Coordinates of N, CA, C and O in Angstrom, one line a residue:
M1 N 108.7 82.9 -13.8 CA 108.5 83.7 -15.5 C 109.5 82.8 -15.8 O 110.2 82.3 -15.9
S2 N 108.0 82.2 -17.3 CA 109.5 81.9 -18.7 C 110.2 82.8 -19.5 O 109.6 84.0 -19.6
N3 N 111.3 82.1 -19.8 CA 112.2 82.8 -20.7 C 111.1 83.2 -22.2 O 110.9 82.4 -23.1
P4 N 111.4 84.3 -22.4 CA 111.3 84.7 -24.0 C 111.4 83.7 -24.8 O 110.7 83.4 -25.9
V5 N 112.9 83.4 -25.2 CA 113.0 83.0 -25.9 C 112.9 81.5 -25.9 O 112.7 81.0 -26.8
E6 N 113.1 81.2 -25.1 CA 112.4 79.6 -24.7 C 111.0 79.5 -25.1 O 110.9 78.2 -25.7
T7 N 110.2 80.4 -24.9 CA 108.5 80.5 -24.8 C 109.0 80.3 -26.6 O 107.9 79.6 -27.7
H8 N 109.9 81.4 -26.9 CA 109.8 81.4 -29.2 C 110.3 80.3 -29.5 O 109.7 80.0 -30.7
W9 N 111.1 79.8 -29.3 CA 111.2 78.7 -29.5 C 110.4 77.4 -29.3 O 110.0 76.6 -30.5
S10 N 110.1 77.4 -28.8 CA 109.5 76.1 -28.1 C 108.2 76.3 -29.4 O 107.5 75.2 -29.6
S11 N 107.3 77.6 -29.5 CA 106.4 77.6 -30.5 C 106.8 77.5 -32.1 O 106.2 77.3 -32.5
L12 N 107.8 77.6 -32.0 CA 108.7 77.7 -33.5 C 108.6 76.1 -33.8 O 108.2 75.4 -34.8
M13 N 109.1 74.9 -32.7 CA 109.1 73.6 -32.5 C 107.8 73.2 -32.6 O 107.9 71.8 -33.6
R14 N 107.2 73.4 -32.3 CA 105.6 73.2 -32.5 C 104.8 73.1 -33.5 O 104.1 72.8 -34.0
A15 N 104.9 74.8 -34.3 CA 104.7 74.9 -35.8 C 105.5 74.1 -36.4 O 104.9 73.6 -37.4
A16 N 106.4 74.0 -36.3 CA 108.1 72.9 -37.3 C 107.4 71.6 -37.3 O 106.7 71.3 -38.4
N17 N 106.6 71.0 -36.0 CA 106.6 70.0 -35.9 C 104.7 69.4 -36.6 O 104.8 68.9 -37.3
G18 N 104.3 70.4 -36.7 CA 102.7 70.4 -37.1 C 102.9 70.4 -39.2 O 102.0 70.9 -39.3
G19 N 104.7 70.9 -39.2 CA 104.2 71.1 -41.0 C 104.9 72.3 -41.4 O 105.0 72.5 -42.5
D20 N 104.8 73.3 -40.5 CA 105.4 74.7 -40.8 C 106.7 74.8 -41.2 O 107.3 74.9 -40.5
E21 N 106.9 75.0 -42.6 CA 108.6 74.9 -42.6 C 108.8 76.1 -42.8 O 110.3 76.2 -42.6
G22 N 108.4 77.3 -42.5 CA 108.7 78.8 -42.3 C 109.3 78.8 -40.9 O 110.7 78.8 -40.9
A23 N 108.2 77.9 -40.0 CA 109.2 78.1 -39.1 C 110.0 77.7 -38.3 O 110.9 77.6 -37.3
Y24 N 110.2 76.1 -39.2 CA 111.1 75.7 -39.1 C 112.3 75.7 -39.4 O 113.5 75.7 -38.4
R25 N 112.4 76.5 -40.5 CA 113.6 77.2 -40.9 C 114.2 78.9 -39.8 O 115.1 78.7 -39.6
R26 N 113.4 79.4 -39.6 CA 113.5 80.1 -38.6 C 114.0 79.8 -37.3 O 114.9 80.5 -37.0
L27 N 113.3 78.5 -36.9 CA 114.2 77.8 -35.5 C 115.4 77.9 -36.0 O 116.6 77.8 -34.6
L28 N 116.0 76.7 -36.6 CA 116.8 76.6 -36.7 C 118.0 78.1 -37.3 O 119.5 77.7 -36.4
S29 N 117.2 78.8 -38.0 CA 118.1 80.2 -38.1 C 118.7 80.5 -36.5 O 120.1 81.4 -36.8
E30 N 117.7 80.1 -35.6 CA 117.9 81.1 -34.4 C 118.2 80.3 -33.3 O 119.4 80.8 -32.5
L31 N 118.6 78.9 -34.1 CA 119.5 77.7 -32.9 C 120.5 77.9 -33.4 O 121.7 77.7 -32.2
A32 N 121.0 78.1 -34.4 CA 122.6 78.1 -35.0 C 123.6 78.7 -33.9 O 124.4 78.2 -33.6
P33 N 123.0 79.8 -34.0 CA 124.3 80.6 -33.1 C 124.0 80.4 -31.9 O 125.7 80.6 -31.5
A34 N 122.9 80.4 -31.1 CA 123.1 79.8 -29.6 C 123.8 78.6 -29.4 O 124.9 78.6 -28.8
I35 N 123.3 77.1 -30.2 CA 124.7 76.0 -30.4 C 126.0 76.3 -30.4 O 126.8 76.1 -29.8
R36 N 126.5 77.4 -31.4 CA 127.4 77.7 -31.4 C 128.6 78.3 -30.7 O 129.4 78.2 -30.6
A37 N 127.7 79.5 -30.0 CA 128.0 80.3 -28.6 C 128.5 78.5 -27.7 O 129.7 78.7 -27.3
K38 N 127.7 77.8 -27.6 CA 127.6 77.2 -26.7 C 128.7 75.8 -26.9 O 129.5 75.8 -25.7
I39 N 129.0 75.0 -28.2 CA 129.5 74.6 -28.3 C 131.6 75.0 -28.4 O 132.6 74.4 -28.3
R40 N 131.3 76.3 -28.7 CA 132.5 77.3 -28.7 C 133.3 77.3 -27.3 O 134.5 77.0 -27.6
A41 N 132.4 77.9 -26.0 CA 132.9 77.6 -25.3 C 133.3 76.4 -24.3 O 134.5 76.3 -24.0
K42 N 132.6 75.3 -24.7 CA 133.2 74.4 -24.1 C 134.7 73.9 -25.2 O 135.4 73.1 -24.7
A43 N 134.4 74.1 -26.3 CA 135.5 73.1 -27.5 C 136.8 74.0 -27.5 O 137.9 73.9 -27.1
A44 N 136.7 75.6 -26.6 CA 137.9 76.4 -26.2 C 139.0 76.0 -24.9 O 139.7 75.4 -25.2
R45 N 138.4 74.9 -24.3 CA 138.5 74.5 -22.9 C 139.7 73.0 -23.9 O 140.2 73.4 -22.7
Y46 N 139.2 72.6 -24.7 CA 139.8 71.4 -25.2 C 140.4 71.5 -26.0 O 141.4 70.6 -26.9
G47 N 140.5 72.8 -26.9 CA 142.1 73.3 -27.9 C 141.2 72.6 -29.2 O 141.6 72.6 -30.0
L48 N 140.4 72.5 -29.3 CA 139.5 71.9 -30.7 C 139.4 73.7 -31.5 O 138.8 74.3 -31.4
S49 N 139.3 73.4 -33.2 CA 139.7 73.9 -34.2 C 138.4 75.0 -34.3 O 137.0 73.9 -33.6
G50 N 138.2 75.9 -35.1 CA 136.9 76.2 -35.5 C 136.4 75.2 -36.5 O 135.3 75.2 -36.2
A51 N 137.0 74.3 -36.9 CA 136.5 73.5 -38.1 C 135.8 72.6 -37.1 O 134.4 72.3 -37.7
D52 N 136.4 72.1 -36.3 CA 135.5 71.2 -34.9 C 134.0 71.8 -34.4 O 133.5 71.0 -34.5
V53 N 134.4 73.1 -34.5 CA 133.3 73.4 -33.4 C 132.3 73.6 -34.8 O 130.7 73.3 -34.8
E54 N 132.7 74.0 -36.0 CA 131.2 74.1 -37.3 C 131.2 72.6 -37.5 O 129.9 72.3 -38.0
D55 N 131.7 71.3 -37.5 CA 131.7 69.8 -37.5 C 130.1 69.6 -36.4 O 128.6 69.0 -37.0
A56 N 131.0 70.1 -35.2 CA 129.6 69.8 -33.9 C 128.7 70.7 -34.1 O 127.2 70.1 -34.2
V57 N 128.4 71.6 -34.6 CA 127.0 72.4 -35.2 C 126.4 71.6 -35.9 O 125.5 71.4 -35.7
Q58 N 127.1 71.7 -37.2 CA 126.2 71.4 -38.2 C 125.7 70.0 -37.7 O 124.7 69.3 -37.7
E59 N 126.4 68.6 -37.1 CA 126.0 67.6 -36.4 C 124.9 67.7 -35.5 O 123.8 67.2 -35.3
T60 N 125.0 68.3 -34.4 CA 123.3 69.1 -33.9 C 122.2 69.2 -34.5 O 121.5 68.9 -34.6
L61 N 122.6 70.7 -35.4 CA 121.3 70.9 -36.2 C 120.9 69.3 -36.9 O 119.3 69.2 -37.0
L62 N 121.8 68.5 -37.8 CA 121.2 67.4 -38.5 C 120.5 66.8 -36.8 O 119.9 66.0 -37.7
A63 N 121.0 66.3 -36.2 CA 120.4 65.4 -34.8 C 118.9 66.1 -34.7 O 117.9 65.0 -34.1
I64 N 119.4 67.5 -34.4 CA 117.8 68.0 -34.6 C 116.6 67.8 -35.1 O 115.7 67.9 -34.9
H65 N 117.1 67.9 -36.2 CA 116.5 67.3 -37.4 C 116.1 66.0 -37.2 O 114.5 65.7 -37.2
V66 N 116.8 65.0 -37.2 CA 116.3 63.6 -37.1 C 115.4 63.6 -35.8 O 114.3 62.4 -36.4
K67 N 115.9 63.7 -34.8 CA 115.0 63.8 -33.7 C 114.2 64.5 -32.9 O 113.7 64.5 -31.8
R68 N 113.7 65.7 -34.1 CA 112.9 66.5 -33.6 C 111.4 66.0 -33.2 O 111.0 66.4 -32.0
G69 N 111.1 64.8 -33.7 CA 109.8 64.5 -33.0 C 110.5 63.1 -31.3 O 109.0 63.6 -30.4
T70 N 111.3 63.7 -30.9 CA 111.2 63.2 -29.8 C 111.5 64.5 -28.8 O 111.1 63.9 -27.5
W71 N 111.5 65.7 -28.9 CA 111.2 66.8 -27.7 C 109.3 66.5 -27.5 O 108.9 66.5 -28.5
R72 N 109.8 66.8 -26.2 CA 108.2 66.5 -25.6 C 107.7 67.7 -25.3 O 108.1 69.5 -25.1
E73 N 106.9 68.7 -25.8 CA 106.2 69.6 -25.9 C 106.0 70.5 -25.1 O 105.6 71.8 -24.9
D74 N 106.1 69.4 -23.8 CA 105.4 69.7 -22.5 C 107.1 70.2 -21.3 O 106.6 71.0 -20.6
E75 N 108.0 69.9 -22.0 CA 109.3 70.0 -21.9 C 109.8 71.8 -22.1 O 109.6 71.8 -23.6
P76 N 110.9 72.0 -21.8 CA 111.4 73.3 -22.3 C 112.5 72.7 -23.6 O 112.7 71.7 -23.4
I77 N 112.9 73.5 -24.6 CA 113.0 73.2 -25.9 C 115.0 73.4 -25.6 O 115.5 72.7 -25.9
R78 N 115.2 74.4 -24.9 CA 116.1 74.9 -24.7 C 117.4 73.5 -24.3 O 118.6 73.6 -24.2
P79 N 117.1 72.8 -22.7 CA 117.8 71.8 -22.5 C 118.0 70.5 -23.5 O 119.2 70.3 -23.8
W80 N 117.3 70.1 -24.0 CA 116.7 69.6 -24.9 C 117.9 69.7 -26.0 O 119.0 69.1 -26.1
V81 N 118.0 70.9 -26.2 CA 118.7 71.2 -27.5 C 120.3 71.3 -27.5 O 121.1 70.6 -27.8
F82 N 120.5 71.7 -26.0 CA 122.0 71.7 -25.5 C 122.1 70.8 -24.8 O 123.6 70.4 -25.5
A83 N 121.7 69.5 -25.3 CA 121.9 68.3 -24.5 C 122.3 67.6 -25.7 O 123.5 67.2 -25.8
I84 N 121.8 68.1 -26.8 CA 122.3 67.3 -28.4 C 123.7 68.1 -28.5 O 124.6 67.6 -29.0
A85 N 123.9 69.2 -28.3 CA 124.8 70.0 -28.8 C 126.0 69.3 -27.7 O 127.1 69.5 -28.2
G86 N 125.9 68.9 -26.4 CA 126.4 68.3 -25.8 C 127.6 67.5 -26.5 O 129.0 66.4 -26.1
Y87 N 126.7 66.4 -26.8 CA 127.0 64.9 -26.5 C 127.6 65.6 -28.3 O 128.1 64.3 -28.7
K88 N 127.3 66.6 -29.3 CA 127.7 66.5 -30.1 C 129.6 67.0 -29.5 O 130.2 66.6 -30.9
I89 N 129.5 67.2 -29.2 CA 130.7 68.0 -28.7 C 132.1 67.1 -28.2 O 132.7 67.2 -28.7
V90 N 131.0 66.7 -27.6 CA 131.7 64.5 -27.0 C 132.6 64.3 -28.1 O 133.2 63.4 -28.3
D91 N 131.4 64.2 -29.2 CA 131.8 63.1 -30.2 C 132.6 63.2 -31.2 O 133.7 63.1 -31.4
Q92 N 132.4 65.3 -30.9 CA 133.9 65.3 -31.9 C 134.9 65.7 -31.2 O 136.5 65.3 -31.7
M93 N 135.1 65.7 -29.6 CA 136.0 65.3 -28.8 C 136.8 63.3 -29.3 O 138.1 63.7 -29.4
R94 N 135.8 63.1 -29.2 CA 136.4 61.3 -28.8 C 136.9 61.3 -30.6 O 138.4 61.0 -30.5
R95 N 136.6 61.7 -31.7 CA 137.6 61.8 -32.9 C 138.6 62.3 -32.7 O 139.6 61.8 -33.4
R96 N 138.7 64.0 -32.1 CA 139.9 64.2 -32.5 C 141.2 63.8 -31.3 O 141.9 64.0 -31.6
Y97 N 140.2 63.4 -30.0 CA 141.6 62.9 -29.2 C 141.0 61.4 -28.8 O 140.4 61.8 -27.6
R98 N 141.2 61.0 -29.6 CA 140.7 59.2 -29.6 C 141.3 58.7 -27.9 O 140.7 58.1 -26.9
H99 N 142.7 59.2 -27.5 CA 143.1 58.7 -26.8 C 143.0 60.1 -25.1 O 144.1 59.4 -24.0
A100 N 142.5 61.2 -25.2 CA 142.9 61.9 -24.3 C 141.5 61.7 -22.9 O 140.5 61.5 -23.3
E101 N 141.6 62.6 -21.9 CA 140.8 61.9 -20.9 C 140.5 63.5 -21.3 O 140.8 64.3 -21.4
V102 N 138.8 63.7 -20.6 CA 138.3 64.6 -21.0 C 137.3 64.4 -19.4 O 136.9 63.4 -18.7
D103 N 137.6 65.5 -18.1 CA 137.0 65.4 -17.3 C 135.7 65.4 -17.4 O 135.2 66.5 -17.6
I104 N 134.6 64.4 -17.2 CA 133.5 64.1 -17.0 C 132.5 65.5 -16.4 O 131.3 65.7 -16.7
A105 N 133.0 66.0 -15.3 CA 132.2 67.1 -14.3 C 131.7 68.2 -15.3 O 130.8 69.2 -15.2
D106 N 132.6 68.5 -16.6 CA 132.3 69.3 -17.2 C 131.1 69.5 -18.3 O 130.6 70.1 -18.5
F107 N 130.6 68.0 -18.0 CA 129.5 67.7 -18.7 C 128.0 67.7 -17.7 O 126.9 66.4 -18.1
T108 N 128.0 67.3 -16.6 CA 127.4 67.0 -15.8 C 125.6 67.2 -15.8 O 124.5 66.9 -15.6
E109 N 125.7 68.6 -16.8 CA 124.7 69.1 -16.8 C 123.7 68.3 -18.0 O 122.0 68.4 -18.1
I110 N 124.8 67.1 -18.5 CA 123.9 66.6 -19.4 C 123.4 65.2 -18.8 O 124.3 64.4 -18.9
L111 N 122.3 65.3 -19.1 CA 122.3 63.6 -18.0 C 120.8 63.4 -19.5 O 120.0 63.5 -19.9
P112 N 121.2 61.5 -19.4 CA 120.1 61.2 -20.4 C 119.0 61.0 -20.0 O 118.5 61.0 -18.8
A113 N 118.2 61.3 -21.2 CA 117.0 60.6 -21.1 C 116.1 59.7 -20.2 O 116.6 58.9 -20.7
Q114 N 115.0 59.6 -19.7 CA 114.4 58.5 -19.7 C 114.4 57.8 -21.4 O 114.1 58.3 -21.7
A115 N 114.6 56.4 -21.3 CA 114.5 55.6 -22.5 C 113.0 55.4 -22.4 O 112.2 55.1 -21.8
E116 N 112.7 56.1 -23.5 CA 111.3 55.5 -24.1 C 110.6 54.8 -25.1 O 112.0 54.7 -26.2
P117 N 109.8 53.9 -25.5 CA 109.5 53.1 -27.0 C 109.4 53.5 -27.7 O 109.0 54.9 -27.9
D118 N 110.0 53.5 -29.0 CA 110.2 54.2 -30.4 C 108.9 54.4 -30.8 O 108.1 52.8 -31.0
P119 N 108.2 54.8 -31.1 CA 106.7 55.2 -31.6 C 106.6 54.3 -33.1 O 105.3 54.3 -33.6
T120 N 107.7 54.1 -33.5 CA 107.2 53.8 -35.1 C 108.4 52.4 -35.0 O 109.4 52.1 -34.3
T121 N 107.9 51.2 -35.7 CA 108.8 50.3 -36.0 C 109.6 50.1 -36.8 O 109.5 50.4 -37.7
S122 N 110.7 49.4 -36.8 CA 111.2 49.4 -37.7 C 111.1 49.0 -39.0 O 111.6 49.5 -40.4
T123 N 109.9 48.2 -39.6 CA 109.3 47.8 -40.8 C 108.9 48.9 -41.1 O 109.3 49.3 -42.5
D124 N 108.1 49.9 -40.4 CA 107.7 50.8 -40.9 C 108.6 52.1 -41.4 O 108.6 52.5 -42.5
M125 N 110.2 52.0 -40.7 CA 111.2 52.9 -41.4 C 111.6 52.5 -42.3 O 112.1 53.4 -43.5
D126 N 111.7 50.9 -42.5 CA 112.8 50.6 -43.4 C 111.6 50.6 -44.9 O 112.6 51.0 -45.9
R127 N 110.4 50.7 -45.0 CA 109.5 51.4 -45.5 C 109.1 52.3 -46.6 O 109.8 52.7 -47.4
V128 N 109.5 53.5 -45.4 CA 109.4 54.7 -45.1 C 110.4 54.7 -46.3 O 111.1 55.4 -47.2
V129 N 111.7 54.6 -46.0 CA 113.2 55.1 -46.4 C 113.3 54.6 -47.4 O 114.4 54.6 -48.7
A130 N 113.0 52.7 -47.9 CA 112.9 52.3 -48.9 C 112.9 53.1 -50.4 O 112.6 53.1 -51.2
R131 N 111.8 54.1 -49.9 CA 110.9 55.0 -50.8 C 112.0 56.0 -51.7 O 112.3 57.1 -52.7
L132 N 113.2 56.6 -50.6 CA 114.4 57.3 -50.8 C 115.3 56.0 -51.8 O 115.8 55.1 -51.5
T133 N 115.5 56.8 -52.7 CA 117.0 56.3 -53.7 C 118.3 56.9 -53.9 O 118.2 57.3 -53.2
G134 N 119.3 55.6 -54.2 CA 120.6 56.4 -54.7 C 121.1 56.0 -53.2 O 120.7 55.8 -52.3
R135 N 122.8 57.2 -53.6 CA 123.2 57.3 -52.4 C 122.6 58.2 -51.0 O 122.7 58.2 -49.9
A136 N 121.7 59.1 -51.9 CA 121.0 59.6 -50.4 C 120.1 58.6 -49.4 O 120.0 58.6 -48.5
G137 N 119.3 57.6 -50.4 CA 118.7 56.5 -49.2 C 119.9 55.8 -48.4 O 119.1 55.3 -47.3
E138 N 121.3 55.5 -49.1 CA 121.9 54.8 -48.6 C 122.6 55.6 -47.0 O 122.5 54.8 -45.8
I139 N 122.8 56.8 -47.7 CA 123.3 57.7 -46.2 C 122.1 58.0 -45.5 O 122.6 57.4 -44.1
V140 N 121.1 58.2 -44.9 CA 119.7 58.2 -44.6 C 119.9 56.7 -43.5 O 119.4 56.6 -42.5
R141 N 120.4 55.5 -44.0 CA 119.6 54.1 -43.6 C 121.0 54.0 -42.9 O 120.9 54.0 -41.5
A142 N 122.2 54.6 -43.4 CA 122.9 54.3 -42.4 C 123.6 55.2 -41.0 O 124.0 54.6 -39.6
I143 N 122.5 57.1 -41.1 CA 123.6 57.9 -39.9 C 122.4 57.6 -39.1 O 121.9 57.4 -37.9
G144 N 120.6 57.8 -40.2 CA 119.5 57.6 -39.4 C 119.2 56.5 -38.3 O 118.2 56.5 -38.0
M145 N 118.8 55.5 -39.2 CA 118.9 54.1 -39.1 C 119.9 53.1 -37.8 O 119.7 52.3 -37.0
E146 N 121.0 52.9 -38.5 CA 121.8 52.2 -37.9 C 122.7 52.9 -37.0 O 123.9 52.1 -36.9
G147 N 122.8 54.5 -36.6 CA 123.3 55.1 -36.0 C 125.0 55.3 -36.7 O 125.6 56.2 -35.1
A148 N 125.1 55.5 -37.6 CA 126.6 55.8 -38.0 C 126.5 56.5 -37.8 O 125.6 58.4 -37.5
S149 N 128.2 57.4 -37.6 CA 128.2 59.4 -37.5 C 129.0 59.4 -39.0 O 128.6 58.8 -40.3
V150 N 128.1 60.7 -39.3 CA 129.0 61.3 -40.2 C 130.3 60.9 -40.9 O 130.6 60.8 -42.4
G151 N 131.5 60.8 -40.3 CA 132.7 60.0 -40.4 C 132.4 59.2 -40.5 O 132.9 58.4 -42.0
E152 N 131.9 58.3 -40.2 CA 132.0 56.6 -40.4 C 131.3 56.5 -41.6 O 131.3 55.6 -43.0
A153 N 130.2 57.4 -42.2 CA 129.5 57.4 -43.6 C 130.4 57.7 -44.1 O 130.0 57.3 -45.4
S154 N 131.0 58.7 -44.3 CA 131.6 59.9 -45.1 C 133.2 58.1 -45.7 O 133.3 58.0 -46.7
Q155 N 133.7 57.4 -45.1 CA 134.9 56.3 -44.9 C 133.7 55.3 -46.0 O 134.8 55.2 -46.3
R156 N 133.2 54.5 -45.1 CA 131.9 53.7 -45.3 C 131.4 54.2 -47.0 O 131.9 53.1 -48.0
F157 N 131.5 55.2 -47.5 CA 130.7 55.5 -49.0 C 132.2 56.3 -49.9 O 132.0 56.7 -51.2
G158 N 132.9 56.4 -49.4 CA 134.1 56.9 -49.4 C 134.0 58.4 -50.5 O 134.2 59.5 -51.6
M159 N 133.0 59.4 -49.7 CA 132.7 60.9 -49.9 C 133.4 61.6 -48.5 O 133.7 61.0 -47.3
S160 N 133.4 62.7 -49.1 CA 133.9 63.8 -47.8 C 132.6 63.9 -46.8 O 131.5 64.0 -47.4
E161 N 133.3 64.4 -45.7 CA 132.0 64.4 -44.2 C 130.6 65.2 -45.4 O 129.8 65.6 -45.1
G162 N 131.3 66.1 -45.4 CA 130.6 67.7 -46.2 C 129.4 67.2 -47.3 O 128.5 67.1 -47.6
A163 N 130.3 66.4 -47.8 CA 129.3 65.6 -49.0 C 128.3 65.1 -48.5 O 127.4 64.6 -48.5
V164 N 128.7 64.4 -47.6 CA 127.6 63.3 -46.6 C 126.7 64.1 -46.2 O 125.3 63.5 -46.2
R165 N 127.1 64.6 -45.4 CA 126.3 65.9 -44.3 C 124.7 66.5 -46.1 O 123.8 66.3 -45.2
V166 N 125.5 66.9 -46.9 CA 124.5 67.5 -48.2 C 123.7 66.2 -48.2 O 122.1 66.4 -48.7
A167 N 124.1 65.3 -48.7 CA 122.9 64.0 -49.3 C 121.9 63.9 -48.1 O 121.0 62.9 -48.1
L168 N 122.5 63.6 -47.3 CA 121.7 63.4 -45.5 C 120.9 64.5 -45.8 O 119.8 64.1 -45.7
H169 N 121.3 65.7 -45.8 CA 120.0 67.0 -46.2 C 119.1 66.4 -46.8 O 117.7 66.6 -46.9
R170 N 119.7 65.8 -48.0 CA 118.8 65.9 -49.0 C 117.3 64.9 -49.0 O 116.4 64.8 -49.3
G171 N 118.4 63.8 -48.4 CA 117.8 62.8 -48.2 C 116.5 63.1 -47.2 O 115.8 62.0 -47.2
L172 N 116.8 63.5 -45.9 CA 115.6 63.9 -45.1 C 114.8 65.0 -45.7 O 113.2 64.7 -45.3
R173 N 115.3 65.9 -46.7 CA 113.8 66.8 -46.9 C 113.6 65.5 -48.6 O 112.2 66.3 -48.6
K174 N 113.7 64.9 -48.7 CA 112.8 63.9 -49.4 C 112.1 63.3 -48.8 O 111.4 63.2 -49.0
L175 N 112.7 62.8 -47.5 CA 111.2 62.4 -46.8 C 110.4 62.8 -46.2 O 109.3 62.5 -45.9
A176 N 110.5 64.5 -45.8 CA 109.9 65.1 -45.4 C 108.8 65.8 -46.6 O 107.6 65.4 -46.3
D177 N 109.0 66.0 -47.7 CA 108.4 66.3 -48.7 C 107.1 64.8 -49.3 O 106.1 65.2 -49.3
L178 N 107.6 63.6 -49.2 CA 107.8 62.4 -48.8 C 106.0 62.8 -48.1 O 104.6 62.0 -47.8
R179 N 106.6 62.8 -46.8 CA 105.3 63.3 -45.4 C 104.5 63.8 -45.7 O 103.2 63.5 -45.5
A180 N 105.1 65.3 -46.4 CA 104.2 65.9 -46.6 C 103.4 65.9 -48.4 O 102.0 66.0 -47.9
S181 N 103.3 65.3 -49.0 CA 102.4 64.2 -49.9 C 101.6 63.3 -49.4 O 100.3 63.5 -49.4
M182 N 102.1 62.5 -48.2 CA 100.8 61.8 -47.8 C 100.1 62.2 -46.7 O 98.8 61.9 -46.6
V183 N 100.1 63.6 -45.9 CA 99.5 63.8 -45.5 C 98.0 64.5 -46.1 O 97.2 64.9 -45.5
A184 N 98.8 65.4 -47.0 CA 98.0 66.4 -47.6 C 96.4 66.0 -48.7 O 96.9 64.6 -48.3

């Protein structure tokens, strides 16, 4: 018997990937509390602050946005979402405790997915992202294409992490608008 929440989230993600912005907003607003609870439980064991938890939640939501095309519709969405959250809390702990040791057993439920070829080539991505101008374009390139973290981008561009997240969100929103205008 399938989990009704799982089924609901999966249907919202399918609709979102099909272009339904309302479904996407509902999905993110429903995922945020579940992600926050999962991250808070892990963070409490390692003494991370509420700000660390919120940073990890925001980074998880951004990663879901950036990587939502990688979710396989025939797979459950909850493990995919919580795997991303797990990676983000580990990233947060690494930043916070550069020299601390973390027992890997706490993260055994997070297994890496099999590598699959990227459906887009870098030249396609370069061409699309080139349509973004200004700092938002630079930040989308740094985080989305080069793999920089929000903290690294913050240092590179001399901005607060919050300002980087806002610029990233605006850049991704602009890309979504460009995509919508190309499809329409």
